[in-house]
Amino acid sequence: MIDLRRLRVLRAVAHYGTVTAAAQALHMTTSAASQQIRLLARELDVPLLEPRGRGVRLTPAAHGLLAHADDITARWERAETEIRGLGTEPAGLLRVACFPVALSRLLAPMAAQLSAAHPRLDVRLLEAEPEHALDLLFQNEADLAVIEASPGVPPPTDTRFDQTPLLDDALDLVTPHHHPLAHHPRVHLSQAADQTWVLPPQGTTCHAHTLSACGAAGFTPHGPHQAREWSTIAALVAHGLGVALIPRLADLPPLPITRIPLQGSPTPARKILTCTRKGSRDHPAVTAALTHLTRLAATATDPHRPTTTPPTP
């Protein structure tokens, strides 16, 4: 009989990439985590780790075992939901992790609606970027994550998680009020090819989105100014320092700027997903949260919302 606690350590090594990182996540010493994997390998009489430079990597046998481990974990999630109450009223603790923009636009109203509809449900929101949110989900420290699709996010085929599209968050071109393009109801991104740009920092998902959209339009943006927060980017645009691509989901302060929807196929957008541990999506509290999120997402990026922000008096 396999010791499931040792299997948990192996899953953590696969998730975090090293024994040391896995041990830290599991609040163990590195030597204790290594010992658990050695004991598991001895139980199965197969090697599970092999040297790779100064570190280790999983063997083919370990990868095969992990496929079964993910299935066991998903079955346990479903069994726990059934045992604790089939289709009962949502109650207890619900922890939801999400990146900042979606937290304010989607999760805050979702939490308020859930609390009003289900008084026995304790909703707790956690601000976290997508990769950290998935770590929290994997560690069972979150029950639901709202994430942005990005290179650091596992593919939809990852058997540990259940990922479902929530909405496509269109990117708008943001210009100063008196910019020549500000008077157009819609523009092609190529019309801004010769503009100075305000860009998110290199290495961020938002920077990658901008480069990808501009590349598809046939140019590389010239961006001498960089900022991380959307409100800061908007402020730089308002002062005439450049134009920017900003997600429609992002609320901006009252500044002399204009948000212009883009035309073309496909329209530049970032994909936002809901993510749960495999087997836990049918938990009553998670199901209720997803229902409210889907309803809110349907109108959150309405293209008919005002695209012009009035100047500050």
mmCIF file with all atom_site columns, N, CA, C and O in Angstrom, residues 261-306:
data_model
loop_
_atom_site.group_PDB
_atom_site.id
_atom_site.type_symbol
_atom_site.label_atom_id
_atom_site.label_alt_id
_atom_site.label_comp_id
_atom_site.label_asym_id
_atom_site.label_entity_id
_atom_site.label_seq_id
_atom_site.pdbx_PDB_ins_code
_atom_site.Cartn_x
_atom_site.Cartn_y
_atom_site.Cartn_z
_atom_site.occupancy
_atom_site.B_iso_or_equiv
_atom_site.pdbx_formal_charge
_atom_site.auth_seq_id
_atom_site.auth_comp_id
_atom_site.auth_asym_id
_atom_site.auth_atom_id
_atom_site.pdbx_PDB_model_num
ATOM 1   N N  . PRO A 1 261 ? -11.832 51.400 -28.586 1.00 0.00 ? 261 PRO A N  1
ATOM 2   C CA . PRO A 1 261 ? -11.869 49.972 -28.929 1.00 0.00 ? 261 PRO A CA 1
ATOM 3   C C  . PRO A 1 261 ? -11.120 49.698 -30.229 1.00 0.00 ? 261 PRO A C  1
ATOM 4   O O  . PRO A 1 261 ? -11.093 50.538 -31.140 1.00 0.00 ? 261 PRO A O  1
ATOM 5   N N  . LEU A 1 262 ? -10.496 48.541 -30.305 1.00 0.00 ? 262 LEU A N  1
ATOM 6   C CA . LEU A 1 262 ? -9.745  48.151 -31.493 1.00 0.00 ? 262 LEU A CA 1
ATOM 7   C C  . LEU A 1 262 ? -10.604 47.300 -32.412 1.00 0.00 ? 262 LEU A C  1
ATOM 8   O O  . LEU A 1 262 ? -11.470 46.551 -31.948 1.00 0.00 ? 262 LEU A O  1
ATOM 9   N N  . GLN A 1 263 ? -10.360 47.405 -33.688 1.00 0.00 ? 263 GLN A N  1
ATOM 10  C CA . GLN A 1 263 ? -11.034 46.541 -34.650 1.00 0.00 ? 263 GLN A CA 1
ATOM 11  C C  . GLN A 1 263 ? -10.002 45.673 -35.345 1.00 0.00 ? 263 GLN A C  1
ATOM 12  O O  . GLN A 1 263 ? -8.804  45.954 -35.325 1.00 0.00 ? 263 GLN A O  1
ATOM 13  N N  . GLY A 1 264 ? -10.476 44.611 -35.930 1.00 0.00 ? 264 GLY A N  1
ATOM 14  C CA . GLY A 1 264 ? -9.579  43.636 -36.545 1.00 0.00 ? 264 GLY A CA 1
ATOM 15  C C  . GLY A 1 264 ? -9.936  42.253 -36.065 1.00 0.00 ? 264 GLY A C  1
ATOM 16  O O  . GLY A 1 264 ? -10.732 42.076 -35.141 1.00 0.00 ? 264 GLY A O  1
ATOM 17  N N  . SER A 1 265 ? -9.362  41.260 -36.687 1.00 0.00 ? 265 SER A N  1
ATOM 18  C CA . SER A 1 265 ? -9.659  39.876 -36.320 1.00 0.00 ? 265 SER A CA 1
ATOM 19  C C  . SER A 1 265 ? -8.344  39.090 -36.237 1.00 0.00 ? 265 SER A C  1
ATOM 20  O O  . SER A 1 265 ? -7.592  39.005 -37.222 1.00 0.00 ? 265 SER A O  1
ATOM 21  N N  . PRO A 1 266 ? -8.046  38.543 -35.036 1.00 0.00 ? 266 PRO A N  1
ATOM 22  C CA . PRO A 1 266 ? -8.845  38.676 -33.815 1.00 0.00 ? 266 PRO A CA 1
ATOM 23  C C  . PRO A 1 266 ? -8.545  39.997 -33.104 1.00 0.00 ? 266 PRO A C  1
ATOM 24  O O  . PRO A 1 266 ? -7.472  40.577 -33.294 1.00 0.00 ? 266 PRO A O  1
ATOM 25  N N  . THR A 1 267 ? -9.506  40.465 -32.313 1.00 0.00 ? 267 THR A N  1
ATOM 26  C CA . THR A 1 267 ? -9.292  41.655 -31.512 1.00 0.00 ? 267 THR A CA 1
ATOM 27  C C  . THR A 1 267 ? -8.336  41.313 -30.377 1.00 0.00 ? 267 THR A C  1
ATOM 28  O O  . THR A 1 267 ? -8.539  40.317 -29.690 1.00 0.00 ? 267 THR A O  1
ATOM 29  N N  . PRO A 1 268 ? -7.290  42.120 -30.148 1.00 0.00 ? 268 PRO A N  1
ATOM 30  C CA . PRO A 1 268 ? -6.358  41.822 -29.046 1.00 0.00 ? 268 PRO A CA 1
ATOM 31  C C  . PRO A 1 268 ? -7.089  41.716 -27.709 1.00 0.00 ? 268 PRO A C  1
ATOM 32  O O  . PRO A 1 268 ? -7.913  42.569 -27.364 1.00 0.00 ? 268 PRO A O  1
ATOM 33  N N  . ALA A 1 269 ? -6.822  40.667 -26.974 1.00 0.00 ? 269 ALA A N  1
ATOM 34  C CA . ALA A 1 269 ? -7.487  40.435 -25.688 1.00 0.00 ? 269 ALA A CA 1
ATOM 35  C C  . ALA A 1 269 ? -6.642  39.499 -24.851 1.00 0.00 ? 269 ALA A C  1
ATOM 36  O O  . ALA A 1 269 ? -5.796  38.758 -25.361 1.00 0.00 ? 269 ALA A O  1
ATOM 37  N N  . ARG A 1 270 ? -6.863  39.544 -23.546 1.00 0.00 ? 270 ARG A N  1
ATOM 38  C CA . ARG A 1 270 ? -6.238  38.567 -22.653 1.00 0.00 ? 270 ARG A CA 1
ATOM 39  C C  . ARG A 1 270 ? -7.329  37.623 -22.169 1.00 0.00 ? 270 ARG A C  1
ATOM 40  O O  . ARG A 1 270 ? -8.463  38.043 -21.910 1.00 0.00 ? 270 ARG A O  1
ATOM 41  N N  . LYS A 1 271 ? -7.009  36.360 -22.059 1.00 0.00 ? 271 LYS A N  1
ATOM 42  C CA . LYS A 1 271 ? -7.995  35.348 -21.669 1.00 0.00 ? 271 LYS A CA 1
ATOM 43  C C  . LYS A 1 271 ? -7.943  35.128 -20.158 1.00 0.00 ? 271 LYS A C  1
ATOM 44  O O  . LYS A 1 271 ? -6.877  34.869 -19.608 1.00 0.00 ? 271 LYS A O  1
ATOM 45  N N  . ILE A 1 272 ? -9.105  35.224 -19.528 1.00 0.00 ? 272 ILE A N  1
ATOM 46  C CA . ILE A 1 272 ? -9.208  35.031 -18.081 1.00 0.00 ? 272 ILE A CA 1
ATOM 47  C C  . ILE A 1 272 ? -9.944  33.719 -17.829 1.00 0.00 ? 272 ILE A C  1
ATOM 48  O O  . ILE A 1 272 ? -10.978 33.431 -18.463 1.00 0.00 ? 272 ILE A O  1
ATOM 49  N N  . LEU A 1 273 ? -9.402  32.922 -16.918 1.00 0.00 ? 273 LEU A N  1
ATOM 50  C CA . LEU A 1 273 ? -9.909  31.576 -16.649 1.00 0.00 ? 273 LEU A CA 1
ATOM 51  C C  . LEU A 1 273 ? -10.264 31.418 -15.181 1.00 0.00 ? 273 LEU A C  1
ATOM 52  O O  . LEU A 1 273 ? -9.717  32.100 -14.317 1.00 0.00 ? 273 LEU A O  1
ATOM 53  N N  . THR A 1 274 ? -11.175 30.491 -14.913 1.00 0.00 ? 274 THR A N  1
ATOM 54  C CA . THR A 1 274 ? -11.367 30.020 -13.541 1.00 0.00 ? 274 THR A CA 1
ATOM 55  C C  . THR A 1 274 ? -10.634 28.690 -13.414 1.00 0.00 ? 274 THR A C  1
ATOM 56  O O  . THR A 1 274 ? -10.547 27.918 -14.372 1.00 0.00 ? 274 THR A O  1
ATOM 57  N N  . CYS A 1 275 ? -10.087 28.441 -12.241 1.00 0.00 ? 275 CYS A N  1
ATOM 58  C CA . CYS A 1 275 ? -9.293  27.232 -12.038 1.00 0.00 ? 275 CYS A CA 1
ATOM 59  C C  . CYS A 1 275 ? -9.584  26.644 -10.665 1.00 0.00 ? 275 CYS A C  1
ATOM 60  O O  . CYS A 1 275 ? -9.620  27.369 -9.665  1.00 0.00 ? 275 CYS A O  1
ATOM 61  N N  . THR A 1 276 ? -9.814  25.342 -10.624 1.00 0.00 ? 276 THR A N  1
ATOM 62  C CA . THR A 1 276 ? -10.009 24.608 -9.377  1.00 0.00 ? 276 THR A CA 1
ATOM 63  C C  . THR A 1 276 ? -9.118  23.376 -9.401  1.00 0.00 ? 276 THR A C  1
ATOM 64  O O  . THR A 1 276 ? -8.583  22.995 -10.445 1.00 0.00 ? 276 THR A O  1
ATOM 65  N N  . ARG A 1 277 ? -8.949  22.768 -8.241  1.00 0.00 ? 277 ARG A N  1
ATOM 66  C CA . ARG A 1 277 ? -8.307  21.456 -8.228  1.00 0.00 ? 277 ARG A CA 1
ATOM 67  C C  . ARG A 1 277 ? -9.234  20.463 -8.923  1.00 0.00 ? 277 ARG A C  1
ATOM 68  O O  . ARG A 1 277 ? -10.457 20.544 -8.783  1.00 0.00 ? 277 ARG A O  1
ATOM 69  N N  . LYS A 1 278 ? -8.656  19.578 -9.674  1.00 0.00 ? 278 LYS A N  1
ATOM 70  C CA . LYS A 1 278 ? -9.464  18.585 -10.381 1.00 0.00 ? 278 LYS A CA 1
ATOM 71  C C  . LYS A 1 278 ? -10.332 17.816 -9.393  1.00 0.00 ? 278 LYS A C  1
ATOM 72  O O  . LYS A 1 278 ? -9.859  17.315 -8.383  1.00 0.00 ? 278 LYS A O  1
ATOM 73  N N  . GLY A 1 279 ? -11.628 17.767 -9.661  1.00 0.00 ? 279 GLY A N  1
ATOM 74  C CA . GLY A 1 279 ? -12.558 17.038 -8.807  1.00 0.00 ? 279 GLY A CA 1
ATOM 75  C C  . GLY A 1 279 ? -13.291 17.899 -7.802  1.00 0.00 ? 279 GLY A C  1
ATOM 76  O O  . GLY A 1 279 ? -14.236 17.422 -7.161  1.00 0.00 ? 279 GLY A O  1
ATOM 77  N N  . SER A 1 280 ? -12.899 19.187 -7.650  1.00 0.00 ? 280 SER A N  1
ATOM 78  C CA . SER A 1 280 ? -13.522 20.025 -6.615  1.00 0.00 ? 280 SER A CA 1
ATOM 79  C C  . SER A 1 280 ? -14.527 21.032 -7.166  1.00 0.00 ? 280 SER A C  1
ATOM 80  O O  . SER A 1 280 ? -15.145 21.767 -6.405  1.00 0.00 ? 280 SER A O  1
ATOM 81  N N  . ARG A 1 281 ? -14.716 21.065 -8.478  1.00 0.00 ? 281 ARG A N  1
ATOM 82  C CA . ARG A 1 281 ? -15.580 22.083 -9.084  1.00 0.00 ? 281 ARG A CA 1
ATOM 83  C C  . ARG A 1 281 ? -17.045 21.916 -8.684  1.00 0.00 ? 281 ARG A C  1
ATOM 84  O O  . ARG A 1 281 ? -17.815 22.880 -8.731  1.00 0.00 ? 281 ARG A O  1
ATOM 85  N N  . ASP A 1 282 ? -17.439 20.712 -8.291  1.00 0.00 ? 282 ASP A N  1
ATOM 86  C CA . ASP A 1 282 ? -18.839 20.478 -7.919  1.00 0.00 ? 282 ASP A CA 1
ATOM 87  C C  . ASP A 1 282 ? -19.122 20.751 -6.454  1.00 0.00 ? 282 ASP A C  1
ATOM 88  O O  . ASP A 1 282 ? -20.250 20.526 -5.994  1.00 0.00 ? 282 ASP A O  1
ATOM 89  N N  . HIS A 1 283 ? -18.143 21.216 -5.705  1.00 0.00 ? 283 HIS A N  1
ATOM 90  C CA . HIS A 1 283 ? -18.399 21.599 -4.313  1.00 0.00 ? 283 HIS A CA 1
ATOM 91  C C  . HIS A 1 283 ? -19.441 22.712 -4.310  1.00 0.00 ? 283 HIS A C  1
ATOM 92  O O  . HIS A 1 283 ? -19.360 23.655 -5.105  1.00 0.00 ? 283 HIS A O  1
ATOM 93  N N  . PRO A 1 284 ? -20.478 22.638 -3.460  1.00 0.00 ? 284 PRO A N  1
ATOM 94  C CA . PRO A 1 284 ? -21.564 23.633 -3.504  1.00 0.00 ? 284 PRO A CA 1
ATOM 95  C C  . PRO A 1 284 ? -21.083 25.074 -3.444  1.00 0.00 ? 284 PRO A C  1
ATOM 96  O O  . PRO A 1 284 ? -21.593 25.930 -4.175  1.00 0.00 ? 284 PRO A O  1
ATOM 97  N N  . ALA A 1 285 ? -20.105 25.376 -2.590  1.00 0.00 ? 285 ALA A N  1
ATOM 98  C CA . ALA A 1 285 ? -19.627 26.760 -2.474  1.00 0.00 ? 285 ALA A CA 1
ATOM 99  C C  . ALA A 1 285 ? -18.912 27.193 -3.748  1.00 0.00 ? 285 ALA A C  1
ATOM 100 O O  . ALA A 1 285 ? -19.082 28.325 -4.220  1.00 0.00 ? 285 ALA A O  1
ATOM 101 N N  . VAL A 1 286 ? -18.106 26.300 -4.320  1.00 0.00 ? 286 VAL A N  1
ATOM 102 C CA . VAL A 1 286 ? -17.388 26.620 -5.555  1.00 0.00 ? 286 VAL A CA 1
ATOM 103 C C  . VAL A 1 286 ? -18.383 26.803 -6.696  1.00 0.00 ? 286 VAL A C  1
ATOM 104 O O  . VAL A 1 286 ? -18.267 27.741 -7.496  1.00 0.00 ? 286 VAL A O  1
ATOM 105 N N  . THR A 1 287 ? -19.376 25.927 -6.778  1.00 0.00 ? 287 THR A N  1
ATOM 106 C CA . THR A 1 287 ? -20.392 26.033 -7.820  1.00 0.00 ? 287 THR A CA 1
ATOM 107 C C  . THR A 1 287 ? -21.139 27.359 -7.730  1.00 0.00 ? 287 THR A C  1
ATOM 108 O O  . THR A 1 287 ? -21.388 28.026 -8.741  1.00 0.00 ? 287 THR A O  1
ATOM 109 N N  . ALA A 1 288 ? -21.503 27.767 -6.512  1.00 0.00 ? 288 ALA A N  1
ATOM 110 C CA . ALA A 1 288 ? -22.199 29.040 -6.324  1.00 0.00 ? 288 ALA A CA 1
ATOM 111 C C  . ALA A 1 288 ? -21.321 30.209 -6.760  1.00 0.00 ? 288 ALA A C  1
ATOM 112 O O  . ALA A 1 288 ? -21.784 31.143 -7.422  1.00 0.00 ? 288 ALA A O  1
ATOM 113 N N  . ALA A 1 289 ? -20.032 30.166 -6.396  1.00 0.00 ? 289 ALA A N  1
ATOM 114 C CA . ALA A 1 289 ? -19.115 31.238 -6.787  1.00 0.00 ? 289 ALA A CA 1
ATOM 115 C C  . ALA A 1 289 ? -18.979 31.320 -8.303  1.00 0.00 ? 289 ALA A C  1
ATOM 116 O O  . ALA A 1 289 ? -18.995 32.418 -8.884  1.00 0.00 ? 289 ALA A O  1
ATOM 117 N N  . LEU A 1 290 ? -18.861 30.189 -8.961  1.00 0.00 ? 290 LEU A N  1
ATOM 118 C CA . LEU A 1 290 ? -18.717 30.174 -10.414 1.00 0.00 ? 290 LEU A CA 1
ATOM 119 C C  . LEU A 1 290 ? -19.977 30.712 -11.101 1.00 0.00 ? 290 LEU A C  1
ATOM 120 O O  . LEU A 1 290 ? -19.892 31.401 -12.124 1.00 0.00 ? 290 LEU A O  1
ATOM 121 N N  . THR A 1 291 ? -21.131 30.405 -10.544 1.00 0.00 ? 291 THR A N  1
ATOM 122 C CA . THR A 1 291 ? -22.382 30.922 -11.114 1.00 0.00 ? 291 THR A CA 1
ATOM 123 C C  . THR A 1 291 ? -22.412 32.445 -11.071 1.00 0.00 ? 291 THR A C  1
ATOM 124 O O  . THR A 1 291 ? -22.739 33.110 -12.061 1.00 0.00 ? 291 THR A O  1
ATOM 125 N N  . HIS A 1 292 ? -22.044 33.022 -9.934  1.00 0.00 ? 292 HIS A N  1
ATOM 126 C CA . HIS A 1 292 ? -22.026 34.480 -9.804  1.00 0.00 ? 292 HIS A CA 1
ATOM 127 C C  . HIS A 1 292 ? -20.941 35.097 -10.681 1.00 0.00 ? 292 HIS A C  1
ATOM 128 O O  . HIS A 1 292 ? -21.165 36.147 -11.308 1.00 0.00 ? 292 HIS A O  1
ATOM 129 N N  . LEU A 1 293 ? -19.779 34.463 -10.755 1.00 0.00 ? 293 LEU A N  1
ATOM 130 C CA . LEU A 1 293 ? -18.695 34.992 -11.572 1.00 0.00 ? 293 LEU A CA 1
ATOM 131 C C  . LEU A 1 293 ? -19.073 35.014 -13.049 1.00 0.00 ? 293 LEU A C  1
ATOM 132 O O  . LEU A 1 293 ? -18.781 35.984 -13.768 1.00 0.00 ? 293 LEU A O  1
ATOM 133 N N  . THR A 1 294 ? -19.706 33.959 -13.513 1.00 0.00 ? 294 THR A N  1
ATOM 134 C CA . THR A 1 294 ? -20.115 33.887 -14.919 1.00 0.00 ? 294 THR A CA 1
ATOM 135 C C  . THR A 1 294 ? -21.101 34.994 -15.243 1.00 0.00 ? 294 THR A C  1
ATOM 136 O O  . THR A 1 294 ? -21.027 35.636 -16.309 1.00 0.00 ? 294 THR A O  1
ATOM 137 N N  . ARG A 1 295 ? -22.024 35.265 -14.327 1.00 0.00 ? 295 ARG A N  1
ATOM 138 C CA . ARG A 1 295 ? -23.010 36.322 -14.534 1.00 0.00 ? 295 ARG A CA 1
ATOM 139 C C  . ARG A 1 295 ? -22.336 37.696 -14.570 1.00 0.00 ? 295 ARG A C  1
ATOM 140 O O  . ARG A 1 295 ? -22.647 38.534 -15.420 1.00 0.00 ? 295 ARG A O  1
ATOM 141 N N  . LEU A 1 296 ? -21.386 37.923 -13.664 1.00 0.00 ? 296 LEU A N  1
ATOM 142 C CA . LEU A 1 296 ? -20.698 39.211 -13.626 1.00 0.00 ? 296 LEU A CA 1
ATOM 143 C C  . LEU A 1 296 ? -19.804 39.400 -14.856 1.00 0.00 ? 296 LEU A C  1
ATOM 144 O O  . LEU A 1 296 ? -19.711 40.505 -15.407 1.00 0.00 ? 296 LEU A O  1
ATOM 145 N N  . ALA A 1 297 ? -19.158 38.326 -15.286 1.00 0.00 ? 297 ALA A N  1
ATOM 146 C CA . ALA A 1 297 ? -18.249 38.415 -16.433 1.00 0.00 ? 297 ALA A CA 1
ATOM 147 C C  . ALA A 1 297 ? -18.977 38.758 -17.718 1.00 0.00 ? 297 ALA A C  1
ATOM 148 O O  . ALA A 1 297 ? -18.402 39.355 -18.631 1.00 0.00 ? 297 ALA A O  1
ATOM 149 N N  . ALA A 1 298 ? -20.264 38.386 -17.791 1.00 0.00 ? 298 ALA A N  1
ATOM 150 C CA . ALA A 1 298 ? -21.036 38.617 -19.015 1.00 0.00 ? 298 ALA A CA 1
ATOM 151 C C  . ALA A 1 298 ? -21.160 40.095 -19.350 1.00 0.00 ? 298 ALA A C  1
ATOM 152 O O  . ALA A 1 298 ? -21.328 40.468 -20.513 1.00 0.00 ? 298 ALA A O  1
ATOM 153 N N  . THR A 1 299 ? -21.104 40.971 -18.348 1.00 0.00 ? 299 THR A N  1
ATOM 154 C CA . THR A 1 299 ? -21.266 42.408 -18.591 1.00 0.00 ? 299 THR A CA 1
ATOM 155 C C  . THR A 1 299 ? -20.047 43.227 -18.183 1.00 0.00 ? 299 THR A C  1
ATOM 156 O O  . THR A 1 299 ? -20.023 44.439 -18.390 1.00 0.00 ? 299 THR A O  1
ATOM 157 N N  . ALA A 1 300 ? -19.015 42.585 -17.627 1.00 0.00 ? 300 ALA A N  1
ATOM 158 C CA . ALA A 1 300 ? -17.874 43.326 -17.080 1.00 0.00 ? 300 ALA A CA 1
ATOM 159 C C  . ALA A 1 300 ? -17.081 44.065 -18.142 1.00 0.00 ? 300 ALA A C  1
ATOM 160 O O  . ALA A 1 300 ? -16.507 45.119 -17.873 1.00 0.00 ? 300 ALA A O  1
ATOM 161 N N  . THR A 1 301 ? -17.031 43.531 -19.359 1.00 0.00 ? 301 THR A N  1
ATOM 162 C CA . THR A 1 301 ? -16.266 44.178 -20.429 1.00 0.00 ? 301 THR A CA 1
ATOM 163 C C  . THR A 1 301 ? -17.179 44.592 -21.576 1.00 0.00 ? 301 THR A C  1
ATOM 164 O O  . THR A 1 301 ? -16.838 44.467 -22.744 1.00 0.00 ? 301 THR A O  1
ATOM 165 N N  . ASP A 1 302 ? -18.341 45.107 -21.228 1.00 0.00 ? 302 ASP A N  1
ATOM 166 C CA . ASP A 1 302 ? -19.308 45.576 -22.222 1.00 0.00 ? 302 ASP A CA 1
ATOM 167 C C  . ASP A 1 302 ? -18.640 46.602 -23.132 1.00 0.00 ? 302 ASP A C  1
ATOM 168 O O  . ASP A 1 302 ? -18.174 47.646 -22.671 1.00 0.00 ? 302 ASP A O  1
ATOM 169 N N  . PRO A 1 303 ? -18.598 46.351 -24.447 1.00 0.00 ? 303 PRO A N  1
ATOM 170 C CA . PRO A 1 303 ? -17.947 47.303 -25.345 1.00 0.00 ? 303 PRO A CA 1
ATOM 171 C C  . PRO A 1 303 ? -18.661 48.642 -25.426 1.00 0.00 ? 303 PRO A C  1
ATOM 172 O O  . PRO A 1 303 ? -18.114 49.618 -25.924 1.00 0.00 ? 303 PRO A O  1
ATOM 173 N N  . HIS A 1 304 ? -19.899 48.709 -24.922 1.00 0.00 ? 304 HIS A N  1
ATOM 174 C CA . HIS A 1 304 ? -20.652 49.965 -24.970 1.00 0.00 ? 304 HIS A CA 1
ATOM 175 C C  . HIS A 1 304 ? -20.457 50.811 -23.724 1.00 0.00 ? 304 HIS A C  1
ATOM 176 O O  . HIS A 1 304 ? -21.061 51.873 -23.604 1.00 0.00 ? 304 HIS A O  1
ATOM 177 N N  . ARG A 1 305 ? -19.605 50.324 -22.773 1.00 0.00 ? 305 ARG A N  1
ATOM 178 C CA . ARG A 1 305 ? -19.315 51.161 -21.608 1.00 0.00 ? 305 ARG A CA 1
ATOM 179 C C  . ARG A 1 305 ? -18.598 52.411 -22.089 1.00 0.00 ? 305 ARG A C  1
ATOM 180 O O  . ARG A 1 305 ? -17.923 52.387 -23.119 1.00 0.00 ? 305 ARG A O  1
ATOM 181 N N  . PRO A 1 306 ? -18.702 53.522 -21.383 1.00 0.00 ? 306 PRO A N  1
ATOM 182 C CA . PRO A 1 306 ? -18.051 54.743 -21.833 1.00 0.00 ? 306 PRO A CA 1
ATOM 183 C C  . PRO A 1 306 ? -16.554 54.540 -22.032 1.00 0.00 ? 306 PRO A C  1
ATOM 184 O O  . PRO A 1 306 ? -15.881 53.941 -21.206 1.00 0.00 ? 306 PRO A O  1
#
